[in-house]
Structures are given as structure tokens and as C-alpha cells.
Amino acid sequence: MSKELLRTEHIKKSFSGVMALQDVQFDLQEGEVHALLGENGAGKSTLMKIISGVYTRDSGDLYIGGKKITHDLSPISAQHMGIGIIHQELNLCPHLTVAENIFLNREFTNTAGVLNKKKQNEEARQYLNQLNLNIDPATPTNKLPISKQQMVEICKTLSLNANIVIMDEPTSALTEKEIEDLFTVIALLKQKGKGIVYISHRLEELSRIVDRVTILRDGKYVKTLNFADTNLPEIISLMVGRALTEKFPRIESPRGEKVLEVKNLNSNYGVGVKDVSFDLYKGEILAFAGLLGAGRTETVRAISGADKASSGEVVLDGKPVKIKSPKDSIAKGLFCAPEDRKRDGLCIRMTLAENITLPSLDVISKFGVIIKQVEAEKTKQMVSNLRIKTPSIAQYVRNLSGGNQQKVVVGKWLMRNAQLVIFDEPTRGIDVAAKIEIYNIINDLKKNGIGVMFISSELPEVLGMSDRIIVMCNGRITKELITKDTNQEEILHYATQY
Ligand SMILES: Nc1ncnc2c1ncn2[C@@H]1O[C@H](COP(=O)(O)OP(=O)(O)OP(=O)(O)O)[C@@H](O)[C@H]1O
Ligand SMILES: [Mg+2]
């Protein structure tokens, strides 16, 4: 019989009257990986934040290591009780180094309280090695790409040596190789008898590591199953309350004129953009495939003026344009939904309505004054189109669940009459049902003759949605493919062509 590490019973939690969890049970045994699944807003992160002392429960029981916890936990006391959590959103201090982030509040000091940087860096290196991470512990974390930042976040939690390791969407920003390294570490943790709570919307990866699954729906407990006794269709129907049939609602529509032409674009940011040239047509979905770090985001940043291109030409609707900034790119009808929503995509301290209408201020105002009624109408329509789960349009974006924040990023650009929309990993962290909603929206754009640039690291969605595929690797285009004539193997072949 394995030993119980954690149990919750009848957990309830509401936020200003909105029920996030009602009567939720969950348990975790030694040496197991227990997946917690559910749609965006189902309450997964909230439950884990209660267990790790970030939120206090309204009622219900919590047992850690068989002992009933009667007092309120704080993040520090939960940590002392052996609970480590990798949060869904990055929580690193961007200007501190990798080592400083890993050992934040637990700095290596000598008896006089003076920081021993060298020792701290050496210790950090050990944890980085465990994850095969070849980065200098003295690098400021904001200099790292987002996948590496996520790995540092994981290192930080591992360094706590916790018995209960909660991973809230750890892989949503990782490369395939990093996912492999993480899975190796998870196997090692299991061997040592630790328990892992695993939250992910990438359901395909569950079979690799998971022992049991618990499903939540709308804040309610649905079921706990042995993974060996179930399958993905059953899990999905328990999550969304119905069976999902068509995964990729692909449409055929005629291709129009050329809307964008990029010629010999170069930039020196990140992995760099090296001599990138391509065309995009109206009514076309052009996918950019590749591994994370292939230079796709850098390409978009150089096109939209977020980074300064060192050379190259951008022709929009037949006219050569110089796009100097993202603001300028909006003015010219080119919109971009970025991959790092917290940093580039949202003002998390503003409301949902304010965020979603931000690029459309001209549409919702008259003589420079925002007409609140129009703002509300437009926002409500988008909330309903995208099925954004929120108690009201005045909700602060930081209080929305991760997936619902992502929908706001997408929704922002759908408000505009664009000629061209660039989506950078639009379905990251989005549940299966909501993914289909986003696909439908992208299809609507296509039907309306808008050119769509669709960056995705998930090959099934690239193959399921696009008309044409550009494969990138190391900042270069390695191949252009017609979607209906290609397959996963061929794309991967060109995505790894160094
Ligand atoms: N601090 C908060 N204030 C108000 N509402 C909140 C807060 N935190 C969470 N919520 C609400 O609680 C519900 C559950 O959110 P939670 O973040 O737990 O969902 P989730 O299952 O983790 O979803 P996702 O898959 O999108 O990450 C949501 O409706 C969310 O808006
Ligand atoms: Mg969450």
C-alpha cells in the first residue's frame, strides 16, 4: 500500500460571490503522478493554490501526510510542509539572475550575512544540470527565451526538494527536448517516492507519465480514474460534458490577392532572423511550423516593428511599408497576438473590457471619449463568441484563469477590421473545446478574406488548420510546404535541419 501524501475533501472557494470550487476532493499517493484536468476556468489552479497556501479555502478539509491541517497555510508554511509548486504563469524576477531567482529568499550567505555568489551559482548549476540546462546561472532571466525561463522556474521548485510537487502547465512553453528532460526528472521523482500533481491541456502527453486522473468541471469534482482504465475521448467528454467530434473545422475558401510580402528580412534579436522571405495571400492561413526557438516569434517581431530589422523589406497590400513600432503596425492594419501573454499581450491590472477594446479605442470612442455603452456591447459580444469564462466584463484580467486570459489576447484583435492577423501560439494553455472555438474564429477571418499567419509548435493543429506551411529552424526558412501534400514526419525533418 502506498502512503498518502495529500488529501482534500469538500473544498469550497468563491471569489466575491463567484464559486470557483464546490465540494472538491483530491488525493495524492507516494510515487504517483496524478493529473488534474478540466476546461479553462474549471478550478484547477485555484485548488492547487489552496494546497500551496496562496489562497485560503472557504471550507473543507486538507490533509498533508495524513495530518489534518486546521490552521491557514501560507506559501512559506506550505513550503515547509513539503509542498512545491510550479505556477502556471511565470513568476521569476526578470532582472535577477538565474541563480538569484532559484534561491530567492534562501540566499547563500556566510555567517556575517554576506552573499556568497560563487557558491550560489555553483549550487544553481547542479539543479540546472539535472534538467540538462546549459545556461550560465549568472544570466539575468529576462535575457532568456520563455522556454528557458520556464525551465528555471522548474529548477527553482525542484531545489526545494519537496515531497509534493505541483506542476501547473509546466510544458506549455517548453520545446520537445525540454519536455523529454522534464519527463526524465518526473520519473526520477516518482522513483524517490515523491508525488506529482500534473496539470496540462496537452492531453497527448499524459500517457507518458500519468498514473491517475481527476477531472473537474465548472468547479465541481467529476471523477477520478486510473489512467490505464480510461482513454482520451472519455477524459475529454468528462471534461467538457459532451463528446467532441470534429477537432479541426477546416474550411476551403478561395485565395485572394497577395496581402503581405516579406523580402530578405534580417534581424539580430534572439536566435535572429536570417534572410526570411515569404508571401501571404488574403483568405489564406499560412502556418509557421518549427520547434520553439526556431525564430518564428523573432520574425513576427521584426515584421511588426517590435524589434528593429537590420535589413529587408515588408510590402503590405502592394505598398512597401516601414513599420517602426507595434503601434504603427496596428495603424497599418497588421495585428499580432503575441505568445507571452503576460508580458506582451495583456495589461493584467486592467479589466477585461479595457483590455479587449484597447486596440479598438477609435471604434468605441467619439471625440476622444470612450462611450462606455459601446465598449460594453462590443466586449459582451466577444465574451460570448469566445466563451470567455468571467463573472463580468469588469473583472480584472489577472483574476481570469490562464486559458481565459489567452482568449482575451485573441479577442483583442478580432475586434478590429484587420487585413492581416498574426497569431503566435494562440492555443497555448487553452482547453480542447476552446481550441475549437479559436479555430472557428480563425476560419471566420479566412472566410472574410483576411490573411492569417499562424505560428504553432503543435503539428496536428498546423496540419489541421493551415493551407500552406513555412518551416523554420535556427532563424531561417528551411522549407515551404503545401499542407494537403505533407505530413508530420516531413515537417519535423525540415524543423530539425540545422
Ligand atoms: N483571484 C481571483 N479573483 C477572482 N476570481 C478568480 C481568482 N482566481 C481565480 N478566479 C476564478 O476562478 C475560476 C477558476 O479559475 P482557475 O484559475 O482555477 O481555472 P483553471 O482550471 O486553472 O483554468 P486554466 O486551464 O485556464 O488555467 C475562474 O472562473 C477564475 O476566473
Ligand atoms: Mg490554471
XYZ file of C-alpha atoms and ligand atoms in Angstrom:
530
model
C 0.000 0.000 0.000
C 1.411 3.317 -0.918
C 1.298 6.165 1.505
C -0.964 9.130 1.179
C 0.839 12.425 0.766
C -2.132 14.701 0.332
C -5.921 14.673 0.536
C -8.585 17.323 0.220
C -12.275 16.857 0.953
C -15.286 19.093 0.334
C -13.136 22.068 -0.631
C -15.121 25.208 -1.363
C -13.806 28.509 -2.588
C -15.524 31.540 -4.005
C -14.206 34.881 -5.208
C -16.524 37.784 -4.417
C -19.568 35.588 -4.719
C -18.381 33.589 -7.745
C -17.950 29.892 -6.951
C -14.589 28.660 -8.189
C -14.643 25.335 -6.317
C -17.572 23.473 -4.836
C -17.046 20.304 -2.856
C -13.831 19.171 -4.474
C -11.936 16.065 -3.403
C -8.465 15.052 -4.462
C -5.668 12.864 -3.139
C -2.066 12.122 -3.962
C -0.086 8.988 -3.108
C 3.647 8.459 -2.803
C 5.373 7.760 -6.090
C 2.478 8.704 -8.344
C 1.732 11.283 -10.980
C -1.854 12.407 -10.611
C -3.187 14.604 -13.394
C -5.766 17.259 -12.601
C -7.799 18.041 -15.700
C -10.616 20.331 -16.722
C -11.547 23.132 -19.074
C -10.254 26.686 -18.704
C -11.689 28.102 -15.519
C -12.599 24.681 -14.098
C -10.733 25.481 -10.889
C -7.500 23.512 -11.241
C -5.093 26.326 -10.399
C -7.364 27.536 -7.602
C -7.289 24.118 -5.915
C -3.527 23.959 -6.204
C -3.151 27.495 -4.862
C -5.205 26.470 -1.825
C -2.947 23.473 -1.241
C 0.181 25.582 -1.605
C -1.010 28.359 0.704
C -1.577 31.077 -1.898
C -5.348 31.161 -1.282
C -7.263 30.129 1.817
C -10.232 27.805 1.397
C -13.696 28.921 2.464
C -14.423 25.465 3.872
C -13.426 21.820 3.508
C -10.623 19.658 4.864
C -6.988 19.433 3.908
C -4.664 16.617 4.999
C -0.937 16.689 4.390
C 0.965 13.478 5.097
C -2.128 12.101 6.853
C -2.307 15.070 9.239
C -5.311 17.329 9.210
C -4.346 20.955 8.664
C -6.508 23.127 10.838
C -4.683 26.436 10.509
C -4.441 28.598 7.410
C -1.406 27.841 5.292
C 0.840 30.495 3.842
C 3.119 29.899 0.851
C 6.054 29.655 3.260
C 4.377 27.258 5.700
C 3.184 25.079 2.799
C 6.753 25.015 1.536
C 7.937 23.914 4.981
C 5.383 21.098 4.855
C 6.999 19.782 1.695
C 4.837 21.351 -0.969
C 6.461 22.854 -4.048
C 4.522 24.445 -6.868
C 5.454 25.449 -10.374
C 2.904 28.108 -11.168
C 1.125 28.329 -14.490
C 2.324 31.869 -15.103
C 5.992 32.687 -14.881
C 6.877 34.211 -11.555
C 10.533 34.999 -11.967
C 12.030 38.371 -11.120
C 13.153 39.376 -14.603
C 16.183 41.440 -13.597
C 17.633 38.895 -11.194
C 19.948 36.183 -12.419
C 19.012 32.541 -12.804
C 20.746 31.624 -9.525
C 19.241 34.594 -7.692
C 15.790 33.530 -8.797
C 16.296 29.903 -7.829
C 17.480 30.821 -4.348
C 15.285 33.845 -3.782
C 14.739 34.252 -0.043
C 17.112 31.356 0.615
C 20.301 33.109 -0.458
C 23.653 31.542 0.271
C 25.212 33.784 2.894
C 28.129 33.348 5.230
C 27.788 33.745 8.995
C 28.121 37.508 8.678
C 25.178 37.549 6.295
C 27.262 38.337 3.242
C 26.113 36.761 0.000
C 28.329 34.014 -1.375
C 27.617 34.469 -5.044
C 30.092 31.890 -6.196
C 28.621 29.139 -4.036
C 25.091 30.118 -5.008
C 25.948 29.939 -8.690
C 27.608 26.550 -8.194
C 24.548 25.176 -6.390
C 22.266 26.537 -9.100
C 24.394 24.823 -11.716
C 23.711 21.450 -10.054
C 19.980 21.871 -10.430
C 20.338 23.179 -13.973
C 22.371 20.085 -14.820
C 19.592 17.825 -13.576
C 17.422 19.282 -16.297
C 20.226 19.251 -18.859
C 20.092 23.031 -18.943
C 23.174 24.546 -20.357
C 22.799 28.136 -19.197
C 25.015 30.327 -17.081
C 23.495 30.779 -13.586
C 24.666 34.398 -13.692
C 22.423 35.289 -16.677
C 19.581 37.702 -15.902
C 16.388 35.725 -16.528
C 14.891 38.366 -18.812
C 17.679 37.599 -21.274
C 16.390 34.028 -21.648
C 13.702 32.864 -24.065
C 10.443 31.925 -22.420
C 11.013 28.168 -22.588
C 14.274 28.541 -20.675
C 12.578 30.796 -18.138
C 10.026 28.076 -17.588
C 12.834 25.568 -17.046
C 14.377 27.888 -14.442
C 11.003 28.043 -12.722
C 11.001 24.242 -12.644
C 14.569 24.177 -11.273
C 13.529 26.549 -8.559
C 10.781 24.245 -7.376
C 12.976 21.145 -7.636
C 15.607 22.819 -5.484
C 13.093 22.948 -2.618
C 13.270 19.172 -2.510
C 9.533 18.995 -1.877
C 7.594 15.767 -1.311
C 4.600 17.049 -3.173
C 5.442 18.711 -6.460
C 2.631 20.560 -8.175
C 3.181 21.320 -11.857
C 0.600 23.691 -13.296
C 1.007 23.592 -17.091
C 4.768 23.066 -16.950
C 5.150 22.142 -20.609
C 3.026 24.774 -22.316
C 6.122 26.809 -23.184
C 8.735 24.077 -23.473
C 10.478 22.648 -26.514
C 10.161 18.929 -27.274
C 13.603 18.253 -25.919
C 12.938 20.171 -22.733
C 9.731 18.190 -22.276
C 11.749 14.986 -22.551
C 14.182 16.256 -19.927
C 11.303 17.197 -17.656
C 9.732 13.750 -18.049
C 13.034 12.138 -17.117
C 13.104 14.207 -13.952
C 9.476 13.323 -13.197
C 10.340 9.615 -13.480
C 13.210 10.172 -11.069
C 10.983 11.986 -8.581
C 8.486 9.116 -8.757
C 11.216 6.619 -8.015
C 12.134 8.596 -4.945
C 8.546 8.267 -3.739
C 7.536 11.858 -4.345
C 4.056 12.699 -5.531
C 3.392 14.901 -8.526
C 0.213 16.768 -9.370
C 0.264 17.402 -13.089
C -1.936 19.937 -14.850
C -1.872 20.173 -18.631
C -4.028 20.874 -21.655
C -1.668 18.843 -23.811
C -3.609 15.672 -23.305
C -1.445 13.603 -25.657
C 1.469 13.795 -23.243
C -0.460 12.311 -20.328
C 0.068 8.721 -21.403
C 3.798 9.203 -20.973
C 3.760 9.891 -17.258
C 0.359 9.774 -15.616
C -0.949 7.148 -13.175
C -4.339 8.598 -12.268
C -6.507 11.463 -13.474
C -9.043 13.593 -11.656
C -11.435 15.694 -13.663
C -13.082 18.940 -12.583
C -15.869 20.696 -14.421
C -17.120 24.176 -13.526
C -15.558 23.981 -10.099
C -17.107 20.608 -9.326
C -15.456 17.250 -8.834
C -16.392 14.873 -11.655
C -14.366 11.687 -11.341
C -11.025 10.059 -10.531
C -9.810 7.274 -12.819
C -6.794 5.056 -13.245
C -5.214 6.199 -16.462
C -4.844 2.591 -17.596
C -8.609 2.109 -17.350
C -9.605 5.101 -19.443
C -8.831 6.823 -22.749
C -8.645 10.360 -24.122
C -12.145 10.516 -25.638
C -13.606 9.507 -22.276
C -11.463 12.059 -20.437
C -12.446 14.800 -22.885
C -16.146 14.082 -22.612
C -15.894 14.135 -18.800
C -14.082 17.475 -19.052
C -16.453 19.241 -21.404
C -19.652 17.366 -20.587
C -20.168 16.203 -24.160
C -18.311 14.325 -26.842
C -16.246 16.432 -29.218
C -16.340 15.210 -32.751
C -14.547 17.319 -35.280
C -11.247 18.501 -33.985
C -10.141 20.720 -36.863
C -13.039 22.558 -38.505
C -11.079 23.225 -41.656
C -12.756 25.184 -44.451
C -11.967 25.667 -48.078
C -12.195 29.214 -49.369
C -10.709 30.909 -52.391
C -7.332 32.544 -52.028
C -7.333 36.256 -52.794
C -4.603 38.721 -53.676
C -1.279 38.979 -52.011
C -1.599 40.906 -48.759
C 1.906 40.626 -47.374
C 5.270 40.167 -48.923
C 8.376 39.882 -46.815
C 11.689 40.100 -48.629
C 15.090 39.160 -47.238
C 14.275 40.125 -43.697
C 17.119 40.063 -41.196
C 17.253 40.859 -37.524
C 19.738 40.204 -34.764
C 17.414 39.709 -31.814
C 17.078 36.322 -30.100
C 18.109 33.488 -32.423
C 17.986 36.068 -35.184
C 16.071 36.264 -38.431
C 18.172 35.244 -41.391
C 17.160 36.230 -44.859
C 13.480 35.390 -44.428
C 11.236 35.842 -47.484
C 7.630 34.758 -47.945
C 4.227 35.822 -49.278
C 0.839 35.707 -47.638
C -2.469 35.905 -49.505
C -5.876 37.151 -48.465
C -8.113 34.342 -47.249
C -5.167 32.119 -46.544
C -3.921 30.514 -43.369
C -0.163 30.325 -43.534
C 1.319 28.263 -40.715
C 4.796 28.753 -39.342
C 5.981 25.431 -38.009
C 9.165 24.636 -36.198
C 10.467 23.860 -32.776
C 10.283 26.515 -30.069
C 13.198 28.818 -30.640
C 13.145 28.395 -34.424
C 12.970 32.150 -34.995
C 9.270 32.430 -35.757
C 8.466 34.899 -32.975
C 11.557 36.888 -33.908
C 10.301 37.049 -37.493
C 6.960 38.401 -36.331
C 8.643 40.894 -34.042
C 10.773 42.153 -36.899
C 7.747 42.473 -39.208
C 5.570 44.255 -36.660
C 8.244 46.687 -35.538
C 8.657 45.217 -32.044
C 12.312 44.573 -32.921
C 14.263 46.642 -35.391
C 15.024 44.702 -38.545
C 18.615 45.142 -39.710
C 17.598 44.800 -43.349
C 14.789 43.626 -45.568
C 11.539 44.842 -46.990
C 7.893 44.488 -45.970
C 5.224 45.061 -48.607
C 1.694 45.378 -47.295
C -1.153 45.336 -49.800
C 1.240 46.143 -52.628
C 2.905 49.087 -50.869
C 6.348 48.922 -49.319
C 5.995 49.952 -45.652
C 8.371 50.853 -42.884
C 6.779 49.622 -39.666
C 8.516 51.363 -36.825
C 6.614 50.062 -33.800
C 3.739 47.742 -32.851
C 1.553 50.859 -32.655
C 2.492 51.724 -36.196
C 1.714 48.176 -37.286
C -1.811 48.443 -35.818
C -2.315 51.701 -37.662
C -1.369 49.924 -40.883
C -3.825 47.081 -40.289
C -1.425 44.395 -39.172
C -2.224 42.811 -35.824
C -0.258 40.463 -33.737
C -1.345 38.265 -30.807
C 1.936 37.502 -29.035
C 2.965 34.245 -27.370
C 3.925 35.651 -23.972
C 0.559 36.993 -22.932
C 1.591 38.277 -19.537
C 4.486 40.317 -20.856
C 3.382 41.429 -24.292
C -0.289 40.675 -24.668
C -2.207 41.964 -21.677
C -2.435 44.704 -19.103
C -3.225 42.357 -16.255
C -4.134 45.141 -13.879
C -6.853 46.408 -16.173
C -10.307 44.941 -16.692
C -11.349 42.508 -19.358
C -13.337 45.211 -21.167
C -10.419 47.646 -21.098
C -8.016 45.038 -22.429
C -10.163 43.686 -25.176
C -11.055 47.134 -26.539
C -7.581 48.612 -26.144
C -6.608 48.311 -29.813
C -10.067 49.499 -30.853
C -10.298 52.747 -28.916
C -11.135 54.578 -32.125
C -14.098 52.262 -32.677
C -15.563 52.691 -29.196
C -14.992 56.400 -28.705
C -16.331 59.637 -30.059
C -14.396 62.903 -29.987
C -11.721 61.129 -27.952
C -14.091 59.968 -25.233
C -14.837 56.303 -24.654
C -18.536 55.524 -24.975
C -18.965 53.039 -22.139
C -22.084 51.553 -23.644
C -20.358 50.711 -26.920
C -17.379 49.352 -25.031
C -19.704 47.085 -23.033
C -21.650 45.910 -26.081
C -18.549 45.053 -28.083
C -16.939 43.330 -25.125
C -20.013 41.278 -24.260
C -20.245 40.085 -27.810
C -16.629 38.945 -27.804
C -17.028 37.267 -24.391
C -19.928 35.308 -25.781
C -18.251 34.497 -29.130
C -15.152 33.178 -27.435
C -16.999 31.778 -24.425
C -14.693 33.616 -22.066
C -15.498 32.444 -18.555
C -15.818 35.504 -16.347
C -18.341 36.806 -13.815
C -18.438 40.175 -15.585
C -16.681 42.282 -18.188
C -15.352 44.440 -15.336
C -13.290 41.524 -13.996
C -9.565 42.262 -13.734
C -7.659 40.220 -16.267
C -5.239 38.978 -13.622
C -8.171 37.169 -11.956
C -9.109 35.215 -15.061
C -7.884 31.659 -15.440
C -4.827 31.216 -17.668
C -6.746 29.953 -20.669
C -9.315 32.711 -20.417
C -6.533 35.297 -20.380
C -5.333 33.796 -23.629
C -8.802 34.193 -25.110
C -8.688 37.901 -24.246
C -5.415 38.242 -26.170
C -7.030 36.661 -29.195
C -10.279 38.591 -28.762
C -8.490 41.938 -28.766
C -7.523 41.565 -32.384
C -10.785 40.134 -33.549
C -12.446 43.429 -32.693
C -10.539 45.203 -35.415
C -11.104 45.122 -39.085
C -7.762 43.727 -39.935
C -6.248 42.810 -43.279
C -3.771 40.553 -41.647
C -3.670 38.872 -38.253
C -0.652 37.140 -36.810
C -1.298 34.558 -34.123
C 1.693 33.373 -32.146
C 0.817 30.105 -30.381
C -2.820 31.153 -29.947
C -3.978 27.908 -28.345
C -1.284 27.650 -25.727
C -2.873 26.698 -22.417
C -6.311 26.515 -23.972
C -8.619 23.579 -23.319
C -9.790 21.228 -26.063
C -13.220 22.732 -26.516
C -11.966 26.327 -26.520
C -9.290 25.406 -29.058
C -12.020 24.514 -31.496
C -13.645 27.889 -30.819
C -10.394 29.639 -31.663
C -10.025 27.561 -34.823
C -13.529 28.575 -35.835
C -12.655 32.207 -35.318
C -9.507 31.885 -37.400
C -11.624 30.253 -40.099
C -14.053 33.161 -39.948
C -11.174 35.540 -40.603
C -10.148 33.399 -43.539
C -13.686 33.348 -44.897
C -13.728 37.138 -44.688
C -10.639 37.359 -46.834
C -8.176 38.181 -44.094
C -4.652 36.819 -44.281
C -3.689 34.781 -41.238
C -0.185 33.996 -40.120
C -0.456 31.128 -37.685
C 2.546 30.208 -35.590
C 2.204 26.941 -33.760
C 4.517 24.313 -32.352
C 1.759 21.726 -32.350
C 1.943 19.860 -35.605
C -1.555 18.334 -35.530
C -3.011 21.836 -35.422
C -0.658 23.111 -38.118
C -1.721 20.248 -40.371
C -5.359 20.508 -39.361
C -5.810 24.222 -39.991
C -3.406 25.722 -42.488
C -3.270 25.961 -46.271
C 0.449 26.329 -46.541
C 3.296 25.743 -44.120
C 6.590 27.502 -43.733
C 9.071 25.529 -41.687
C 11.769 27.395 -39.804
C 14.870 26.334 -37.984
C 17.540 28.499 -36.372
C 16.154 31.745 -37.742
C 15.930 30.528 -41.329
C 13.180 29.202 -43.539
C 14.138 25.624 -44.328
C 11.103 24.655 -46.408
C 7.738 25.713 -47.724
C 5.080 23.004 -47.948
C 1.503 22.662 -49.169
C -0.449 21.365 -46.195
C -2.513 18.780 -48.003
C 0.599 17.228 -49.540
C 2.681 16.869 -46.401
C 2.771 15.128 -43.034
C 4.242 15.345 -39.565
C 7.453 13.496 -40.404
C 8.266 15.747 -43.319
C 7.711 18.903 -41.265
C 9.835 17.579 -38.422
C 12.560 16.706 -40.871
C 12.819 20.328 -42.008
C 12.271 21.683 -38.489
C 15.443 19.989 -37.299
C 17.623 20.830 -40.275
C 20.444 22.717 -38.680
N -8.041 35.849 -7.605
C -9.192 35.624 -8.222
N -10.209 36.519 -8.169
C -11.382 36.280 -8.791
N -11.653 35.175 -9.493
C -10.705 34.229 -9.583
C -9.413 34.410 -8.966
N -8.670 33.321 -9.235
C -9.440 32.504 -9.990
N -10.660 33.042 -10.198
C -11.777 32.439 -10.948
O -11.939 31.112 -10.520
C -12.255 30.245 -11.599
C -11.286 29.095 -11.658
O -10.036 29.586 -12.111
P -8.725 28.698 -12.211
O -7.605 29.628 -12.468
O -8.632 27.818 -11.021
O -9.039 27.808 -13.511
P -8.116 26.704 -14.209
O -8.857 25.417 -14.129
O -6.766 26.737 -13.648
O -8.161 27.183 -15.738
P -6.987 27.253 -16.892
O -6.970 25.928 -17.547
O -7.493 28.282 -17.836
O -5.717 27.628 -16.237
C -12.263 31.116 -12.828
O -13.578 31.452 -13.151
C -11.464 32.334 -12.433
O -11.879 33.466 -13.137
Mg -4.955 27.328 -14.384
